[in-house]
Amino acid sequence: MADVKNKVAENVEGAFYVDDQCIACQRCTEEAPNNFKMNENFSNSFVYKQPENDTETKHCEDAMESCPAEAIGNDG
């Protein structure tokens, strides 16, 4: 389970975040490309934009559920 205390620095403020347990599998960037990106050295993903509608929220939730490292959290 993602830990809000261990968020990666690149995350924008908001409910969804990626923590330091990310294994850079890129599943979240495939599930929710409008909200997740990989960092410059491809060592982890991060939330670059919080969801702005129901579709984006659903894609972020799908990404969180499919994350093999359980590195995506939602404090919303």
Short mmCIF file of N, CA, C and O in Angstrom, two decimals:
data_model
loop_
_atom_site.label_atom_id
_atom_site.label_comp_id
_atom_site.label_asym_id
_atom_site.label_seq_id
_atom_site.Cartn_x
_atom_site.Cartn_y
_atom_site.Cartn_z
N MET A 1 0.84 -1.18 0.00
CA MET A 1 0.00 0.00 0.00
C MET A 1 0.88 1.24 0.00
O MET A 1 1.87 1.32 0.72
N ALA A 2 0.53 2.20 -0.85
CA ALA A 2 1.30 3.43 -0.96
C ALA A 2 1.29 4.20 0.36
O ALA A 2 0.32 4.18 1.10
N ASP A 3 2.40 4.87 0.63
CA ASP A 3 2.55 5.63 1.87
C ASP A 3 2.73 7.11 1.54
O ASP A 3 3.71 7.50 0.90
N VAL A 4 1.79 7.91 2.00
CA VAL A 4 1.80 9.35 1.72
C VAL A 4 3.10 10.00 2.21
O VAL A 4 3.54 10.99 1.65
N LYS A 5 3.73 9.43 3.23
CA LYS A 5 4.98 9.99 3.76
C LYS A 5 6.17 9.76 2.82
O LYS A 5 7.20 10.39 2.97
N ASN A 6 5.98 8.86 1.86
CA ASN A 6 7.07 8.51 0.95
C ASN A 6 6.78 8.89 -0.49
O ASN A 6 7.28 8.26 -1.42
N LYS A 7 5.99 9.94 -0.70
CA LYS A 7 5.69 10.40 -2.05
C LYS A 7 6.97 10.79 -2.77
O LYS A 7 7.88 11.35 -2.16
N VAL A 8 7.03 10.50 -4.07
CA VAL A 8 8.16 11.00 -4.85
C VAL A 8 7.97 12.50 -5.08
O VAL A 8 6.84 13.00 -5.15
N ALA A 9 9.08 13.21 -5.19
CA ALA A 9 9.06 14.67 -5.24
C ALA A 9 8.33 15.23 -6.45
O ALA A 9 7.79 16.34 -6.39
N GLU A 10 8.29 14.49 -7.55
CA GLU A 10 7.71 15.02 -8.78
C GLU A 10 6.19 15.14 -8.78
O GLU A 10 5.62 15.82 -9.62
N ASN A 11 5.51 14.45 -7.87
CA ASN A 11 4.05 14.50 -7.83
C ASN A 11 3.53 15.92 -7.68
O ASN A 11 4.07 16.70 -6.90
N VAL A 12 2.44 16.22 -8.40
CA VAL A 12 1.74 17.49 -8.16
C VAL A 12 0.84 17.29 -6.94
O VAL A 12 0.50 16.16 -6.58
N GLU A 13 0.46 18.39 -6.32
CA GLU A 13 -0.43 18.32 -5.16
C GLU A 13 -1.78 17.77 -5.56
O GLU A 13 -2.29 18.05 -6.65
N GLY A 14 -2.36 16.99 -4.67
CA GLY A 14 -3.70 16.46 -4.91
C GLY A 14 -3.87 15.09 -4.33
O GLY A 14 -2.99 14.57 -3.63
N ALA A 15 -4.99 14.49 -4.60
CA ALA A 15 -5.36 13.21 -4.00
C ALA A 15 -4.47 12.05 -4.44
O ALA A 15 -4.03 11.25 -3.61
N PHE A 16 -4.19 11.94 -5.73
CA PHE A 16 -3.40 10.81 -6.23
C PHE A 16 -1.91 11.13 -6.15
O PHE A 16 -1.49 12.27 -6.35
N TYR A 17 -1.12 10.10 -5.88
CA TYR A 17 0.33 10.25 -5.80
C TYR A 17 1.00 8.91 -6.04
O TYR A 17 0.37 7.86 -5.98
N VAL A 18 2.29 8.95 -6.31
CA VAL A 18 3.13 7.76 -6.42
C VAL A 18 4.18 7.86 -5.32
O VAL A 18 4.72 8.93 -5.07
N ASP A 19 4.44 6.73 -4.65
CA ASP A 19 5.46 6.76 -3.60
C ASP A 19 6.76 6.10 -4.08
O ASP A 19 6.87 5.68 -5.23
N ASP A 20 7.73 6.02 -3.19
CA ASP A 20 9.07 5.54 -3.56
C ASP A 20 9.18 4.03 -3.77
O ASP A 20 10.25 3.52 -4.03
N GLN A 21 8.06 3.32 -3.71
CA GLN A 21 8.07 1.89 -3.97
C GLN A 21 7.86 1.57 -5.45
O GLN A 21 7.88 0.41 -5.86
N CYS A 22 7.70 2.60 -6.26
CA CYS A 22 7.48 2.43 -7.71
C CYS A 22 8.62 1.64 -8.33
O CYS A 22 9.79 1.91 -8.06
N ILE A 23 8.26 0.67 -9.18
CA ILE A 23 9.27 -0.16 -9.85
C ILE A 23 9.42 0.20 -11.33
O ILE A 23 10.05 -0.53 -12.10
N ALA A 24 8.83 1.32 -11.74
CA ALA A 24 8.96 1.84 -13.11
C ALA A 24 8.45 0.87 -14.17
O ALA A 24 8.98 0.80 -15.27
N CYS A 25 7.38 0.16 -13.86
CA CYS A 25 6.82 -0.79 -14.83
C CYS A 25 6.04 -0.08 -15.94
O CYS A 25 5.75 -0.69 -16.96
N GLN A 26 5.68 1.16 -15.72
CA GLN A 26 4.98 2.01 -16.67
C GLN A 26 3.51 1.63 -16.88
O GLN A 26 2.85 2.13 -17.79
N ARG A 27 2.99 0.76 -16.05
CA ARG A 27 1.58 0.38 -16.19
C ARG A 27 0.67 1.59 -16.00
O ARG A 27 -0.30 1.75 -16.72
N CYS A 28 0.98 2.44 -15.03
CA CYS A 28 0.12 3.60 -14.78
C CYS A 28 0.16 4.59 -15.94
O CYS A 28 -0.86 5.20 -16.26
N THR A 29 1.30 4.72 -16.59
CA THR A 29 1.38 5.63 -17.73
C THR A 29 0.59 5.09 -18.92
O THR A 29 0.17 5.86 -19.78
N GLU A 30 0.37 3.78 -18.95
CA GLU A 30 -0.46 3.18 -20.00
C GLU A 30 -1.94 3.29 -19.64
O GLU A 30 -2.77 3.54 -20.50
N GLU A 31 -2.27 3.08 -18.35
CA GLU A 31 -3.66 3.13 -17.89
C GLU A 31 -4.19 4.56 -17.86
O GLU A 31 -5.36 4.78 -18.17
N ALA A 32 -3.37 5.51 -17.45
CA ALA A 32 -3.82 6.90 -17.27
C ALA A 32 -2.75 7.86 -17.80
O ALA A 32 -2.13 8.61 -17.05
N PRO A 33 -2.53 7.87 -19.12
CA PRO A 33 -1.46 8.71 -19.69
C PRO A 33 -1.70 10.21 -19.52
O PRO A 33 -0.75 10.99 -19.60
N ASN A 34 -2.93 10.61 -19.26
CA ASN A 34 -3.22 12.03 -19.04
C ASN A 34 -2.84 12.50 -17.65
O ASN A 34 -2.91 13.69 -17.36
N ASN A 35 -2.43 11.54 -16.78
CA ASN A 35 -2.17 11.89 -15.39
C ASN A 35 -0.82 11.41 -14.86
O ASN A 35 -0.31 12.00 -13.91
N PHE A 36 -0.27 10.37 -15.45
CA PHE A 36 1.01 9.81 -14.98
C PHE A 36 2.08 9.93 -16.06
O PHE A 36 1.80 9.76 -17.24
N LYS A 37 3.30 10.20 -15.63
CA LYS A 37 4.48 10.22 -16.50
C LYS A 37 5.62 9.53 -15.78
O LYS A 37 5.62 9.39 -14.57
N MET A 38 6.64 9.17 -16.57
CA MET A 38 7.88 8.67 -15.99
C MET A 38 8.80 9.86 -15.74
O MET A 38 8.76 10.85 -16.46
N ASN A 39 9.66 9.75 -14.72
CA ASN A 39 10.62 10.84 -14.48
C ASN A 39 11.73 10.80 -15.53
O ASN A 39 11.76 9.91 -16.38
N GLU A 40 12.63 11.77 -15.48
CA GLU A 40 13.64 11.93 -16.52
C GLU A 40 14.53 10.71 -16.72
O GLU A 40 14.91 10.39 -17.83
N ASN A 41 14.89 10.03 -15.63
CA ASN A 41 15.77 8.86 -15.77
C ASN A 41 15.01 7.54 -15.76
O ASN A 41 15.61 6.48 -15.64
N PHE A 42 13.69 7.61 -15.89
CA PHE A 42 12.83 6.43 -15.96
C PHE A 42 12.97 5.50 -14.76
O PHE A 42 12.82 4.29 -14.88
N SER A 43 13.24 6.08 -13.58
CA SER A 43 13.36 5.26 -12.38
C SER A 43 12.05 5.15 -11.61
O SER A 43 11.89 4.25 -10.79
N ASN A 44 11.11 6.04 -11.86
CA ASN A 44 9.78 5.96 -11.25
C ASN A 44 8.81 6.85 -12.00
O ASN A 44 9.19 7.74 -12.74
N SER A 45 7.54 6.55 -11.80
CA SER A 45 6.49 7.41 -12.37
C SER A 45 6.05 8.42 -11.32
O SER A 45 6.46 8.36 -10.16
N PHE A 46 5.20 9.34 -11.76
CA PHE A 46 4.66 10.35 -10.85
C PHE A 46 3.37 10.90 -11.43
O PHE A 46 3.10 10.74 -12.63
N VAL A 47 2.58 11.53 -10.60
CA VAL A 47 1.35 12.18 -11.05
C VAL A 47 1.72 13.58 -11.49
O VAL A 47 2.16 14.39 -10.66
N TYR A 48 1.57 13.86 -12.78
CA TYR A 48 1.89 15.20 -13.28
C TYR A 48 0.65 16.07 -13.39
O TYR A 48 0.75 17.29 -13.48
N LYS A 49 -0.53 15.43 -13.38
CA LYS A 49 -1.79 16.18 -13.41
C LYS A 49 -2.85 15.37 -12.68
O LYS A 49 -3.04 14.19 -12.97
N GLN A 50 -3.52 16.00 -11.74
CA GLN A 50 -4.61 15.34 -11.03
C GLN A 50 -5.80 15.21 -11.97
O GLN A 50 -5.98 16.02 -12.88
N PRO A 51 -6.62 14.18 -11.78
CA PRO A 51 -7.78 14.00 -12.66
C PRO A 51 -8.74 15.18 -12.58
O PRO A 51 -8.96 15.73 -11.51
N GLU A 52 -9.29 15.54 -13.74
CA GLU A 52 -10.19 16.68 -13.84
C GLU A 52 -11.63 16.30 -14.20
O GLU A 52 -12.49 17.17 -14.29
N ASN A 53 -11.86 15.00 -14.40
CA ASN A 53 -13.21 14.55 -14.72
C ASN A 53 -13.36 13.09 -14.32
O ASN A 53 -12.39 12.45 -13.89
N ASP A 54 -14.57 12.56 -14.45
CA ASP A 54 -14.85 11.19 -14.02
C ASP A 54 -14.03 10.15 -14.79
O ASP A 54 -13.59 9.16 -14.22
N THR A 55 -13.82 10.39 -16.08
CA THR A 55 -13.05 9.45 -16.90
C THR A 55 -11.61 9.38 -16.41
O THR A 55 -11.06 8.29 -16.24
N GLU A 56 -11.00 10.53 -16.19
CA GLU A 56 -9.61 10.55 -15.70
C GLU A 56 -9.53 9.94 -14.30
O GLU A 56 -8.57 9.22 -14.00
N THR A 57 -10.51 10.20 -13.46
CA THR A 57 -10.52 9.60 -12.12
C THR A 57 -10.58 8.09 -12.22
O THR A 57 -9.84 7.38 -11.54
N LYS A 58 -11.43 7.58 -13.10
CA LYS A 58 -11.55 6.13 -13.29
C LYS A 58 -10.23 5.55 -13.78
O LYS A 58 -9.78 4.50 -13.29
N HIS A 59 -9.56 6.21 -14.72
CA HIS A 59 -8.28 5.71 -15.22
C HIS A 59 -7.22 5.71 -14.11
O HIS A 59 -6.42 4.77 -14.03
N CYS A 60 -7.21 6.73 -13.27
CA CYS A 60 -6.26 6.77 -12.15
C CYS A 60 -6.56 5.65 -11.15
O CYS A 60 -5.64 5.02 -10.62
N GLU A 61 -7.84 5.41 -10.89
CA GLU A 61 -8.21 4.32 -9.99
C GLU A 61 -7.81 2.98 -10.58
O GLU A 61 -7.31 2.10 -9.86
N ASP A 62 -8.00 2.81 -11.89
CA ASP A 62 -7.57 1.57 -12.56
C ASP A 62 -6.06 1.39 -12.45
O ASP A 62 -5.57 0.28 -12.21
N ALA A 63 -5.32 2.48 -12.65
CA ALA A 63 -3.86 2.42 -12.52
C ALA A 63 -3.47 2.02 -11.11
O ALA A 63 -2.57 1.19 -10.92
N MET A 64 -4.13 2.58 -10.12
CA MET A 64 -3.82 2.27 -8.73
C MET A 64 -4.09 0.79 -8.44
O MET A 64 -3.27 0.11 -7.82
N GLU A 65 -5.21 0.28 -8.93
CA GLU A 65 -5.57 -1.12 -8.70
C GLU A 65 -4.64 -2.09 -9.41
O GLU A 65 -4.40 -3.19 -8.93
N SER A 66 -4.10 -1.68 -10.55
CA SER A 66 -3.24 -2.59 -11.32
C SER A 66 -1.76 -2.47 -10.99
O SER A 66 -0.96 -3.23 -11.51
N CYS A 67 -1.39 -1.53 -10.14
CA CYS A 67 0.02 -1.31 -9.81
C CYS A 67 0.60 -2.52 -9.07
O CYS A 67 0.16 -2.82 -7.96
N PRO A 68 1.58 -3.20 -9.65
CA PRO A 68 2.13 -4.39 -9.00
C PRO A 68 2.91 -4.09 -7.72
O PRO A 68 3.04 -4.96 -6.87
N ALA A 69 3.39 -2.87 -7.59
CA ALA A 69 4.16 -2.50 -6.39
C ALA A 69 3.29 -1.80 -5.34
O ALA A 69 3.77 -1.45 -4.27
N GLU A 70 2.01 -1.59 -5.67
CA GLU A 70 1.10 -0.86 -4.79
C GLU A 70 1.69 0.50 -4.40
O GLU A 70 1.62 0.94 -3.26
N ALA A 71 2.27 1.17 -5.39
CA ALA A 71 2.97 2.43 -5.17
C ALA A 71 2.11 3.67 -5.45
O ALA A 71 2.56 4.78 -5.28
N ILE A 72 0.86 3.46 -5.86
CA ILE A 72 -0.03 4.58 -6.14
C ILE A 72 -1.02 4.71 -5.00
O ILE A 72 -1.64 3.73 -4.59
N GLY A 73 -1.16 5.95 -4.51
CA GLY A 73 -2.10 6.19 -3.43
C GLY A 73 -3.13 7.22 -3.82
O GLY A 73 -2.97 7.96 -4.78
N ASN A 74 -4.21 7.25 -3.04
CA ASN A 74 -5.28 8.22 -3.23
C ASN A 74 -5.72 8.68 -1.85
O ASN A 74 -6.34 7.92 -1.11
N ASP A 75 -5.44 9.92 -1.51
CA ASP A 75 -5.84 10.48 -0.22
C ASP A 75 -7.09 11.33 -0.34
O ASP A 75 -7.37 12.13 0.53
N GLY A 76 -7.83 11.17 -1.43
CA GLY A 76 -8.98 12.01 -1.69
C GLY A 76 -10.26 11.50 -1.15
O GLY A 76 -10.60 10.66 -0.52
#
